[in-house]
């Protein structure tokens, strides 16, 4: 299965969540460039955390941003009153046809959205 993985899932995985490791290892992982930026721009990130995150991000497929994604994100944000980054991530998942993997319940409000909600 092709998964678009949310920032929160990457953080849980990096912190050693073995359940996530077992699940993610069986799938092809994609990450939005915005999740990459969110992870690496955290002001309290340590040097070791940055190294680990960069290693992880180098092993997955990073999805860039296009005009098509921009327009879809605008549509989703208006329709479902999403936060901007959530609208961008959802648009990416929808446009590429990837299942979205998140721990954020806010994505439930999107109609016909293929996602897996992770509960710790």
mmCIF file of N, CA and C in Angstrom, residues 2-114:
data_model
loop_
_atom_site.group_PDB
_atom_site.id
_atom_site.type_symbol
_atom_site.label_atom_id
_atom_site.label_comp_id
_atom_site.label_asym_id
_atom_site.label_seq_id
_atom_site.Cartn_x
_atom_site.Cartn_y
_atom_site.Cartn_z
ATOM 1 N N UNK A 2 0.480 2.249 -0.745
ATOM 2 C CA UNK A 2 1.205 3.516 -0.753
ATOM 3 C C UNK A 2 0.578 4.438 0.277
ATOM 4 N N UNK A 3 1.390 4.861 1.241
ATOM 5 C CA UNK A 3 0.918 5.705 2.330
ATOM 6 C C UNK A 3 1.539 7.092 2.258
ATOM 7 N N UNK A 4 0.713 8.101 2.523
ATOM 8 C CA UNK A 4 1.215 9.436 2.811
ATOM 9 C C UNK A 4 1.167 9.559 4.325
ATOM 10 N N UNK A 5 2.308 9.778 4.937
ATOM 11 C CA UNK A 5 2.430 9.725 6.388
ATOM 12 C C UNK A 5 2.457 11.140 6.967
ATOM 13 N N UNK A 6 1.638 11.350 7.993
ATOM 14 C CA UNK A 6 1.541 12.644 8.654
ATOM 15 C C UNK A 6 2.733 12.860 9.591
ATOM 16 N N UNK A 7 2.976 14.109 9.893
ATOM 17 C CA UNK A 7 4.079 14.490 10.772
ATOM 18 C C UNK A 7 4.012 13.765 12.112
ATOM 19 N N UNK A 8 2.817 13.662 12.689
ATOM 20 C CA UNK A 8 2.701 13.025 14.007
ATOM 21 C C UNK A 8 3.121 11.557 13.969
ATOM 22 N N UNK A 9 2.846 10.878 12.890
ATOM 23 C CA UNK A 9 3.243 9.474 12.760
ATOM 24 C C UNK A 9 4.764 9.355 12.694
ATOM 25 N N UNK A 10 5.400 10.256 11.975
ATOM 26 C CA UNK A 10 6.861 10.233 11.889
ATOM 27 C C UNK A 10 7.478 10.465 13.261
ATOM 28 N N UNK A 11 6.922 11.384 14.019
ATOM 29 C CA UNK A 11 7.429 11.661 15.366
ATOM 30 C C UNK A 11 7.272 10.441 16.267
ATOM 31 N N UNK A 12 6.093 9.813 16.259
ATOM 32 C CA UNK A 12 5.874 8.611 17.080
ATOM 33 C C UNK A 12 6.831 7.495 16.666
ATOM 34 N N UNK A 13 6.993 7.334 15.371
ATOM 35 C CA UNK A 13 7.885 6.298 14.855
ATOM 36 C C UNK A 13 9.329 6.566 15.280
ATOM 37 N N UNK A 14 9.759 7.818 15.157
ATOM 38 C CA UNK A 14 11.121 8.191 15.552
ATOM 39 C C UNK A 14 11.360 7.994 17.044
ATOM 40 N N UNK A 15 10.282 8.069 17.821
ATOM 41 C CA UNK A 15 10.386 7.871 19.269
ATOM 42 C C UNK A 15 10.279 6.405 19.671
ATOM 43 N N UNK A 16 10.308 5.508 18.681
ATOM 44 C CA UNK A 16 10.408 4.082 18.983
ATOM 45 C C UNK A 16 9.106 3.316 19.075
ATOM 46 N N UNK A 17 8.008 3.838 18.551
ATOM 47 C CA UNK A 17 6.730 3.118 18.575
ATOM 48 C C UNK A 17 6.844 1.872 17.696
ATOM 49 N N UNK A 18 6.944 0.706 18.323
ATOM 50 C CA UNK A 18 7.182 -0.543 17.603
ATOM 51 C C UNK A 18 5.994 -0.950 16.739
ATOM 52 N N UNK A 19 4.787 -0.649 17.177
ATOM 53 C CA UNK A 19 3.605 -0.957 16.372
ATOM 54 C C UNK A 19 3.685 -0.230 15.033
ATOM 55 N N UNK A 20 4.083 1.019 15.069
ATOM 56 C CA UNK A 20 4.235 1.792 13.835
ATOM 57 C C UNK A 20 5.340 1.222 12.964
ATOM 58 N N UNK A 21 6.434 0.843 13.570
ATOM 59 C CA UNK A 21 7.543 0.279 12.803
ATOM 60 C C UNK A 21 7.091 -0.946 12.015
ATOM 61 N N UNK A 22 6.360 -1.817 12.671
ATOM 62 C CA UNK A 22 5.871 -3.030 12.012
ATOM 63 C C UNK A 22 4.947 -2.694 10.849
ATOM 64 N N UNK A 23 4.093 -1.695 11.014
ATOM 65 C CA UNK A 23 3.138 -1.308 9.974
ATOM 66 C C UNK A 23 3.836 -0.570 8.834
ATOM 67 N N UNK A 24 4.670 0.384 9.158
ATOM 68 C CA UNK A 24 5.313 1.205 8.132
ATOM 69 C C UNK A 24 6.310 0.415 7.297
ATOM 70 N N UNK A 25 6.963 -0.550 7.904
ATOM 71 C CA UNK A 25 7.962 -1.340 7.182
ATOM 72 C C UNK A 25 7.346 -2.156 6.049
ATOM 73 N N UNK A 26 6.033 -2.368 6.089
ATOM 74 C CA UNK A 26 5.347 -3.185 5.087
ATOM 75 C C UNK A 26 4.764 -2.351 3.950
ATOM 76 N N UNK A 27 4.949 -1.041 3.975
ATOM 77 C CA UNK A 27 4.316 -0.164 3.003
ATOM 78 C C UNK A 27 5.323 0.801 2.380
ATOM 79 N N UNK A 28 4.950 1.330 1.211
ATOM 80 C CA UNK A 28 5.781 2.347 0.559
ATOM 81 C C UNK A 28 5.382 3.701 1.137
ATOM 82 N N UNK A 29 6.327 4.399 1.740
ATOM 83 C CA UNK A 29 6.051 5.621 2.501
ATOM 84 C C UNK A 29 6.348 6.864 1.673
ATOM 85 N N UNK A 30 5.375 7.809 1.718
ATOM 86 C CA UNK A 30 5.520 9.117 1.100
ATOM 87 C C UNK A 30 5.293 10.162 2.185
ATOM 88 N N UNK A 31 5.991 11.284 2.057
ATOM 89 C CA UNK A 31 5.886 12.369 3.026
ATOM 90 C C UNK A 31 5.785 13.671 2.237
ATOM 91 N N UNK A 32 4.881 14.541 2.650
ATOM 92 C CA UNK A 32 4.773 15.855 2.021
ATOM 93 C C UNK A 32 5.996 16.695 2.366
ATOM 94 N N UNK A 33 6.403 17.522 1.420
ATOM 95 C CA UNK A 33 7.503 18.449 1.683
ATOM 96 C C UNK A 33 7.167 19.349 2.869
ATOM 97 N N UNK A 34 5.884 19.597 3.103
ATOM 98 C CA UNK A 34 5.491 20.436 4.237
ATOM 99 C C UNK A 34 5.685 19.714 5.569
ATOM 100 N N UNK A 35 5.478 18.417 5.592
ATOM 101 C CA UNK A 35 5.780 17.648 6.801
ATOM 102 C C UNK A 35 7.278 17.628 7.057
ATOM 103 N N UNK A 36 8.046 17.485 5.977
ATOM 104 C CA UNK A 36 9.505 17.529 6.103
ATOM 105 C C UNK A 36 9.940 18.863 6.715
ATOM 106 N N UNK A 37 9.403 19.950 6.198
ATOM 107 C CA UNK A 37 9.751 21.277 6.713
ATOM 108 C C UNK A 37 9.307 21.440 8.163
ATOM 109 N N UNK A 38 8.114 20.949 8.482
ATOM 110 C CA UNK A 38 7.602 21.048 9.844
ATOM 111 C C UNK A 38 8.521 20.314 10.820
ATOM 112 N N UNK A 39 8.955 19.133 10.441
ATOM 113 C CA UNK A 39 9.835 18.340 11.307
ATOM 114 C C UNK A 39 11.195 19.004 11.518
ATOM 115 N N UNK A 40 11.793 19.448 10.438
ATOM 116 C CA UNK A 40 13.162 19.957 10.518
ATOM 117 C C UNK A 40 13.263 21.399 10.999
ATOM 118 N N UNK A 41 12.146 22.109 11.040
ATOM 119 C CA UNK A 41 12.188 23.508 11.484
ATOM 120 C C UNK A 41 11.808 23.674 12.955
ATOM 121 N N UNK A 42 11.539 22.569 13.636
ATOM 122 C CA UNK A 42 11.198 22.634 15.058
ATOM 123 C C UNK A 42 12.358 23.288 15.816
ATOM 124 N N UNK A 43 12.061 24.338 16.555
ATOM 125 C CA UNK A 43 13.126 25.140 17.180
ATOM 126 C C UNK A 43 13.907 24.405 18.272
ATOM 127 N N UNK A 44 13.333 23.377 18.855
ATOM 128 C CA UNK A 44 14.015 22.668 19.940
ATOM 129 C C UNK A 44 14.605 21.329 19.504
ATOM 130 N N UNK A 45 14.726 21.132 18.196
ATOM 131 C CA UNK A 45 15.276 19.872 17.702
ATOM 132 C C UNK A 45 16.759 19.778 18.085
ATOM 133 N N UNK A 46 17.167 18.610 18.543
ATOM 134 C CA UNK A 46 18.567 18.400 18.879
ATOM 135 C C UNK A 46 19.328 17.976 17.615
ATOM 136 N N UNK A 47 20.638 18.044 17.689
ATOM 137 C CA UNK A 47 21.458 17.621 16.555
ATOM 138 C C UNK A 47 21.201 16.152 16.250
ATOM 139 N N UNK A 48 21.132 15.322 17.280
ATOM 140 C CA UNK A 48 20.889 13.887 17.087
ATOM 141 C C UNK A 48 19.513 13.633 16.476
ATOM 142 N N UNK A 49 18.492 14.339 16.934
ATOM 143 C CA UNK A 49 17.149 14.184 16.364
ATOM 144 C C UNK A 49 17.128 14.597 14.897
ATOM 145 N N UNK A 50 17.819 15.683 14.584
ATOM 146 C CA UNK A 50 17.874 16.143 13.200
ATOM 147 C C UNK A 50 18.551 15.102 12.302
ATOM 148 N N UNK A 51 19.616 14.513 12.787
ATOM 149 C CA UNK A 51 20.320 13.475 12.022
ATOM 150 C C UNK A 51 19.386 12.292 11.769
ATOM 151 N N UNK A 52 18.699 11.832 12.811
ATOM 152 C CA UNK A 52 17.783 10.695 12.668
ATOM 153 C C UNK A 52 16.634 11.011 11.718
ATOM 154 N N UNK A 53 16.079 12.209 11.840
ATOM 155 C CA UNK A 53 14.977 12.585 10.952
ATOM 156 C C UNK A 53 15.434 12.686 9.503
ATOM 157 N N UNK A 54 16.604 13.239 9.278
ATOM 158 C CA UNK A 54 17.122 13.341 7.915
ATOM 159 C C UNK A 54 17.383 11.957 7.319
ATOM 160 N N UNK A 55 17.888 11.040 8.129
ATOM 161 C CA UNK A 55 18.080 9.667 7.654
ATOM 162 C C UNK A 55 16.745 9.041 7.264
ATOM 163 N N UNK A 56 15.742 9.247 8.112
ATOM 164 C CA UNK A 56 14.401 8.716 7.822
ATOM 165 C C UNK A 56 13.847 9.336 6.539
ATOM 166 N N UNK A 57 13.942 10.651 6.426
ATOM 167 C CA UNK A 57 13.388 11.351 5.265
ATOM 168 C C UNK A 57 14.127 10.993 3.974
ATOM 169 N N UNK A 58 15.398 10.658 4.068
ATOM 170 C CA UNK A 58 16.147 10.223 2.886
ATOM 171 C C UNK A 58 15.711 8.843 2.403
ATOM 172 N N UNK A 59 15.065 8.085 3.276
ATOM 173 C CA UNK A 59 14.640 6.722 2.932
ATOM 174 C C UNK A 59 13.206 6.653 2.400
ATOM 175 N N UNK A 60 12.493 7.770 2.393
ATOM 176 C CA UNK A 60 11.110 7.793 1.915
ATOM 177 C C UNK A 60 11.011 8.705 0.695
ATOM 178 N N UNK A 61 9.840 8.708 0.069
ATOM 179 C CA UNK A 61 9.611 9.580 -1.076
ATOM 180 C C UNK A 61 8.981 10.884 -0.599
ATOM 181 N N UNK A 62 9.636 12.000 -0.896
ATOM 182 C CA UNK A 62 9.112 13.314 -0.528
ATOM 183 C C UNK A 62 8.283 13.841 -1.701
ATOM 184 N N UNK A 63 7.066 14.273 -1.409
ATOM 185 C CA UNK A 63 6.157 14.795 -2.429
ATOM 186 C C UNK A 63 6.201 16.320 -2.384
ATOM 187 N N UNK A 64 6.512 16.934 -3.511
ATOM 188 C CA UNK A 64 6.585 18.387 -3.613
ATOM 189 C C UNK A 64 5.211 19.031 -3.747
ATOM 190 N N UNK A 65 5.200 20.312 -4.041
ATOM 191 C CA UNK A 65 3.971 21.093 -4.122
ATOM 192 C C UNK A 65 3.785 21.606 -5.542
ATOM 193 N N UNK A 66 2.561 21.513 -6.032
ATOM 194 C CA UNK A 66 2.244 21.934 -7.396
ATOM 195 C C UNK A 66 1.035 22.868 -7.383
ATOM 196 N N UNK A 67 0.770 23.501 -8.511
ATOM 197 C CA UNK A 67 -0.430 24.338 -8.630
ATOM 198 C C UNK A 67 -1.699 23.514 -8.452
ATOM 199 N N UNK A 68 -1.688 22.287 -8.942
ATOM 200 C CA UNK A 68 -2.846 21.405 -8.791
ATOM 201 C C UNK A 68 -3.115 21.119 -7.310
ATOM 202 N N UNK A 69 -2.065 20.865 -6.552
ATOM 203 C CA UNK A 69 -2.224 20.651 -5.111
ATOM 204 C C UNK A 69 -2.700 21.922 -4.415
ATOM 205 N N UNK A 70 -2.164 23.041 -4.833
ATOM 206 C CA UNK A 70 -2.579 24.327 -4.260
ATOM 207 C C UNK A 70 -4.072 24.540 -4.445
ATOM 208 N N UNK A 71 -4.566 24.324 -5.644
ATOM 209 C CA UNK A 71 -5.989 24.524 -5.917
ATOM 210 C C UNK A 71 -6.870 23.540 -5.158
ATOM 211 N N UNK A 72 -6.423 22.306 -5.056
ATOM 212 C CA UNK A 72 -7.191 21.295 -4.304
ATOM 213 C C UNK A 72 -7.195 21.638 -2.817
ATOM 214 N N UNK A 73 -6.079 22.118 -2.293
ATOM 215 C CA UNK A 73 -5.995 22.502 -0.879
ATOM 216 C C UNK A 73 -6.928 23.678 -0.582
ATOM 217 N N UNK A 74 -6.983 24.635 -1.477
ATOM 218 C CA UNK A 74 -7.893 25.774 -1.298
ATOM 219 C C UNK A 74 -9.334 25.285 -1.221
ATOM 220 N N UNK A 75 -9.685 24.409 -2.131
ATOM 221 C CA UNK A 75 -11.037 23.835 -2.162
ATOM 222 C C UNK A 75 -11.357 23.095 -0.859
ATOM 223 N N UNK A 76 -10.445 22.261 -0.411
ATOM 224 C CA UNK A 76 -10.657 21.491 0.819
ATOM 225 C C UNK A 76 -10.739 22.385 2.050
ATOM 226 N N UNK A 77 -9.894 23.388 2.099
ATOM 227 C CA UNK A 77 -9.895 24.287 3.261
ATOM 228 C C UNK A 77 -11.219 25.027 3.367
ATOM 229 N N UNK A 78 -11.717 25.500 2.241
ATOM 230 C CA UNK A 78 -12.998 26.203 2.235
ATOM 231 C C UNK A 78 -14.151 25.278 2.619
ATOM 232 N N UNK A 79 -14.164 24.117 2.012
ATOM 233 C CA UNK A 79 -15.289 23.192 2.201
ATOM 234 C C UNK A 79 -15.348 22.596 3.604
ATOM 235 N N UNK A 80 -14.189 22.255 4.171
ATOM 236 C CA UNK A 80 -14.163 21.531 5.444
ATOM 237 C C UNK A 80 -13.563 22.324 6.597
ATOM 238 N N UNK A 81 -13.251 23.604 6.360
ATOM 239 C CA UNK A 81 -12.721 24.475 7.403
ATOM 240 C C UNK A 81 -11.477 23.873 8.060
ATOM 241 N N UNK A 82 -10.546 23.446 7.232
ATOM 242 C CA UNK A 82 -9.314 22.826 7.713
ATOM 243 C C UNK A 82 -8.234 23.869 7.958
ATOM 244 N N UNK A 83 -7.267 23.515 8.812
ATOM 245 C CA UNK A 83 -6.055 24.318 8.932
ATOM 246 C C UNK A 83 -5.318 24.218 7.595
ATOM 247 N N UNK A 84 -4.568 25.251 7.260
ATOM 248 C CA UNK A 84 -3.921 25.299 5.954
ATOM 249 C C UNK A 84 -3.048 24.071 5.691
ATOM 250 N N UNK A 85 -2.166 23.730 6.627
ATOM 251 C CA UNK A 85 -1.293 22.570 6.402
ATOM 252 C C UNK A 85 -2.088 21.278 6.282
ATOM 253 N N UNK A 86 -3.151 21.130 7.048
ATOM 254 C CA UNK A 86 -3.995 19.936 6.940
ATOM 255 C C UNK A 86 -4.641 19.862 5.556
ATOM 256 N N UNK A 87 -5.076 20.999 5.033
ATOM 257 C CA UNK A 87 -5.676 21.033 3.694
ATOM 258 C C UNK A 87 -4.646 20.646 2.628
ATOM 259 N N UNK A 88 -3.418 21.113 2.784
ATOM 260 C CA UNK A 88 -2.361 20.779 1.827
ATOM 261 C C UNK A 88 -2.046 19.287 1.866
ATOM 262 N N UNK A 89 -1.941 18.745 3.059
ATOM 263 C CA UNK A 89 -1.631 17.321 3.209
ATOM 264 C C UNK A 89 -2.766 16.464 2.652
ATOM 265 N N UNK A 90 -4.012 16.822 2.975
ATOM 266 C CA UNK A 90 -5.162 16.067 2.467
ATOM 267 C C UNK A 90 -5.217 16.148 0.942
ATOM 268 N N UNK A 91 -4.963 17.320 0.391
ATOM 269 C CA UNK A 91 -4.956 17.486 -1.063
ATOM 270 C C UNK A 91 -3.899 16.579 -1.700
ATOM 271 N N UNK A 92 -2.745 16.496 -1.081
ATOM 272 C CA UNK A 92 -1.669 15.652 -1.591
ATOM 273 C C UNK A 92 -2.104 14.192 -1.615
ATOM 274 N N UNK A 93 -2.687 13.741 -0.528
ATOM 275 C CA UNK A 93 -3.160 12.363 -0.447
ATOM 276 C C UNK A 93 -4.213 12.070 -1.513
ATOM 277 N N UNK A 94 -5.152 12.969 -1.663
ATOM 278 C CA UNK A 94 -6.227 12.783 -2.636
ATOM 279 C C UNK A 94 -5.710 12.817 -4.068
ATOM 280 N N UNK A 95 -4.867 13.765 -4.376
ATOM 281 C CA UNK A 95 -4.364 13.915 -5.748
ATOM 282 C C UNK A 95 -3.509 12.718 -6.185
ATOM 283 N N UNK A 96 -2.732 12.170 -5.283
ATOM 284 C CA UNK A 96 -1.863 11.053 -5.630
ATOM 285 C C UNK A 96 -2.516 9.690 -5.408
ATOM 286 N N UNK A 97 -3.669 9.693 -4.750
ATOM 287 C CA UNK A 97 -4.376 8.440 -4.502
ATOM 288 C C UNK A 97 -3.737 7.591 -3.420
ATOM 289 N N UNK A 98 -3.021 8.228 -2.501
ATOM 290 C CA UNK A 98 -2.371 7.512 -1.410
ATOM 291 C C UNK A 98 -3.281 7.485 -0.188
ATOM 292 N N UNK A 99 -3.207 6.423 0.559
ATOM 293 C CA UNK A 99 -3.892 6.358 1.849
ATOM 294 C C UNK A 99 -3.123 7.241 2.820
ATOM 295 N N UNK A 100 -3.841 8.064 3.556
ATOM 296 C CA UNK A 100 -3.213 8.971 4.509
ATOM 297 C C UNK A 100 -3.179 8.311 5.876
ATOM 298 N N UNK A 101 -2.027 8.352 6.530
ATOM 299 C CA UNK A 101 -1.847 7.726 7.835
ATOM 300 C C UNK A 101 -1.549 8.821 8.851
ATOM 301 N N UNK A 102 -2.444 8.984 9.826
ATOM 302 C CA UNK A 102 -2.349 10.080 10.783
ATOM 303 C C UNK A 102 -2.886 9.669 12.145
ATOM 304 N N UNK A 103 -2.565 10.474 13.134
ATOM 305 C CA UNK A 103 -3.155 10.322 14.471
ATOM 306 C C UNK A 103 -4.092 11.498 14.768
ATOM 307 N N UNK A 104 -4.379 12.303 13.760
ATOM 308 C CA UNK A 104 -5.181 13.511 13.907
ATOM 309 C C UNK A 104 -6.630 13.254 13.478
ATOM 310 N N UNK A 105 -7.531 13.319 14.429
ATOM 311 C CA UNK A 105 -8.937 13.031 14.150
ATOM 312 C C UNK A 105 -9.639 14.105 13.327
ATOM 313 N N UNK A 106 -9.026 15.275 13.160
ATOM 314 C CA UNK A 106 -9.641 16.345 12.367
ATOM 315 C C UNK A 106 -9.904 15.923 10.924
ATOM 316 N N UNK A 107 -9.184 14.947 10.442
ATOM 317 C CA UNK A 107 -9.353 14.523 9.055
ATOM 318 C C UNK A 107 -10.639 13.730 8.827
ATOM 319 N N UNK A 108 -11.321 13.354 9.885
ATOM 320 C CA UNK A 108 -12.599 12.634 9.755
ATOM 321 C C UNK A 108 -13.663 13.460 9.037
ATOM 322 N N UNK A 109 -13.552 14.772 9.103
ATOM 323 C CA UNK A 109 -14.591 15.621 8.525
ATOM 324 C C UNK A 109 -14.521 15.733 7.006
ATOM 325 N N UNK A 110 -13.498 15.150 6.387
ATOM 326 C CA UNK A 110 -13.374 15.211 4.930
ATOM 327 C C UNK A 110 -14.132 14.042 4.308
ATOM 328 N N UNK A 111 -15.057 14.361 3.426
ATOM 329 C CA UNK A 111 -15.853 13.334 2.739
ATOM 330 C C UNK A 111 -14.971 12.487 1.822
ATOM 331 N N UNK A 112 -15.250 11.184 1.796
ATOM 332 C CA UNK A 112 -14.595 10.259 0.857
ATOM 333 C C UNK A 112 -13.072 10.341 0.904
ATOM 334 N N UNK A 113 -12.548 10.420 2.096
ATOM 335 C CA UNK A 113 -11.103 10.538 2.290
ATOM 336 C C UNK A 113 -10.561 9.216 2.809
ATOM 337 N N UNK A 114 -9.623 8.633 2.080
ATOM 338 C CA UNK A 114 -9.039 7.350 2.439
ATOM 339 C C UNK A 114 -7.889 7.568 3.429
#
